[in-house]
Amino acid sequence: MAQEWIKACSVDDIDEEDVIRFDFDGATYAIYRSDKDEFFATDGLCTHERVHLADGLVMRDIIECPKHNGRFNYQTGRAKGSPACVDLRTYATRVVDGDVYIALER
Ligand code: FES
């Protein structure tokens, strides 16, 4: 498998301290913009009951799941609050010409 940079969205598609959903090739991801104007990406579904995290709430470096309020650090993927106890997978991001790309194994 090789790493490939996939265009996920425009920088302007995400407000600071917010998240959007990105679906690609049968999988779903969450793309975040931090309060420091950095971009991050994780798997899009909560590891507890597979709810879309893009419907959750971003607070600093935390995404709170909309279903049971489980929390993850979206920058490291680490599960931070019950009932979420399995870490999220994270993906490298980069910004080129105003677009956000994420690195996927393909
Ligand atoms: S589905 Fe996310 S914490 Fe339960």
CSV table of C-alpha atoms and ligand atoms in Angstrom, one decimal:
chain,number,residue,atom,x,y,z
A,1,MET,CA,0.0,0.0,0.0
A,2,ALA,CA,1.2,3.5,-0.8
A,3,GLN,CA,0.3,6.7,0.9
A,4,GLU,CA,-1.7,9.1,-1.3
A,5,TRP,CA,-2.8,12.7,-0.6
A,6,ILE,CA,-6.5,13.1,-1.2
A,7,LYS,CA,-8.2,16.4,-1.4
A,8,ALA,CA,-10.8,16.6,1.3
A,9,CYS,CA,-12.2,20.1,1.2
A,10,SER,CA,-11.3,23.8,0.9
A,11,VAL,CA,-9.8,25.6,3.9
A,12,ASP,CA,-12.9,27.9,3.8
A,13,ASP,CA,-15.3,24.9,4.2
A,14,ILE,CA,-14.4,24.6,7.9
A,15,ASP,CA,-14.8,27.3,10.5
A,16,GLU,CA,-12.1,27.5,13.3
A,17,GLU,CA,-12.9,25.1,16.1
A,18,ASP,CA,-15.2,23.0,13.9
A,19,VAL,CA,-15.4,19.8,12.0
A,20,ILE,CA,-16.8,18.5,8.8
A,21,ARG,CA,-17.5,15.0,7.4
A,22,PHE,CA,-15.6,13.8,4.4
A,23,ASP,CA,-16.6,10.6,2.6
A,24,PHE,CA,-14.2,8.9,0.2
A,25,ASP,CA,-14.0,5.4,-1.4
A,26,GLY,CA,-16.5,3.8,1.0
A,27,ALA,CA,-15.0,5.3,4.2
A,28,THR,CA,-15.9,8.3,6.2
A,29,TYR,CA,-13.5,10.8,7.9
A,30,ALA,CA,-13.7,13.9,10.0
A,31,ILE,CA,-11.7,16.9,9.1
A,32,TYR,CA,-11.0,19.5,11.9
A,33,ARG,CA,-9.8,23.0,12.0
A,34,SER,CA,-8.3,24.0,15.4
A,35,ASP,CA,-8.5,27.3,17.1
A,36,LYS,CA,-4.9,27.8,16.0
A,37,ASP,CA,-5.9,27.4,12.4
A,38,GLU,CA,-4.4,24.0,12.0
A,39,PHE,CA,-6.0,21.1,10.2
A,40,PHE,CA,-6.4,17.5,11.5
A,41,ALA,CA,-8.2,14.3,10.3
A,42,THR,CA,-9.5,11.2,12.0
A,43,ASP,CA,-11.8,8.4,11.2
A,44,GLY,CA,-15.3,9.8,10.9
A,45,LEU,CA,-17.1,7.4,13.2
A,46,CYS,CA,-17.0,7.2,17.0
A,47,THR,CA,-15.3,4.0,18.2
A,48,HIS,CA,-18.1,3.5,20.7
A,49,GLU,CA,-21.2,3.1,18.5
A,50,ARG,CA,-20.1,4.3,15.1
A,51,VAL,CA,-21.9,7.7,15.1
A,52,HIS,CA,-20.6,10.5,12.8
A,53,LEU,CA,-18.3,12.6,14.8
A,54,ALA,CA,-18.8,15.5,12.4
A,55,ASP,CA,-22.2,16.0,14.2
A,56,GLY,CA,-20.3,16.5,17.5
A,57,LEU,CA,-18.9,19.4,19.2
A,58,VAL,CA,-15.3,20.7,18.9
A,59,MET,CA,-13.7,22.3,22.0
A,60,ARG,CA,-10.1,23.2,21.7
A,61,ASP,CA,-8.4,19.9,20.9
A,62,ILE,CA,-11.4,17.7,21.8
A,63,ILE,CA,-14.2,16.3,19.8
A,64,GLU,CA,-17.2,15.3,21.8
A,65,CYS,CA,-19.4,12.6,20.3
A,66,PRO,CA,-23.0,13.7,19.8
A,67,LYS,CA,-24.5,10.4,21.0
A,68,HIS,CA,-23.1,9.7,24.5
A,69,ASN,CA,-20.7,12.6,24.9
A,70,GLY,CA,-17.6,10.4,24.7
A,71,ARG,CA,-14.5,12.6,24.1
A,72,PHE,CA,-11.4,12.2,21.9
A,73,ASN,CA,-8.4,14.3,21.4
A,74,TYR,CA,-8.8,14.8,17.6
A,75,GLN,CA,-5.1,15.8,17.2
A,76,THR,CA,-3.8,12.5,18.7
A,77,GLY,CA,-6.8,10.3,18.4
A,78,ARG,CA,-6.7,9.4,22.0
A,79,ALA,CA,-10.0,8.5,23.8
A,80,LYS,CA,-10.4,10.9,26.7
A,81,GLY,CA,-13.8,10.2,28.2
A,82,SER,CA,-16.2,7.3,28.9
A,83,PRO,CA,-17.9,5.6,27.2
A,84,ALA,CA,-15.3,6.1,24.4
A,85,CYS,CA,-12.3,4.0,25.3
A,86,VAL,CA,-10.8,2.9,21.9
A,87,ASP,CA,-8.6,5.6,20.3
A,88,LEU,CA,-9.5,7.1,16.9
A,89,ARG,CA,-7.2,6.6,13.9
A,90,THR,CA,-5.6,9.8,12.8
A,91,TYR,CA,-4.4,10.9,9.4
A,92,ALA,CA,-1.7,13.4,8.3
A,93,THR,CA,-3.0,16.6,6.7
A,94,ARG,CA,-1.5,19.4,4.6
A,95,VAL,CA,-2.8,22.5,3.0
A,96,VAL,CA,-2.0,23.3,-0.6
A,97,ASP,CA,-3.3,26.4,-2.5
A,98,GLY,CA,-6.2,26.7,-0.1
A,99,ASP,CA,-7.3,23.1,-0.1
A,100,VAL,CA,-7.0,20.5,2.7
A,101,TYR,CA,-5.5,17.1,1.8
A,102,ILE,CA,-5.4,14.0,4.0
A,103,ALA,CA,-2.9,11.1,3.6
A,104,LEU,CA,-4.6,7.8,3.1
A,105,GLU,CA,-3.1,4.3,2.6
A,106,ARG,CA,-4.3,3.0,-0.8
B,1,FES,S1,-21.5,6.6,20.2
B,1,FES,FE1,-19.9,8.0,20.6
B,1,FES,S2,-19.7,7.9,22.8
B,1,FES,FE2,-21.3,6.5,22.3
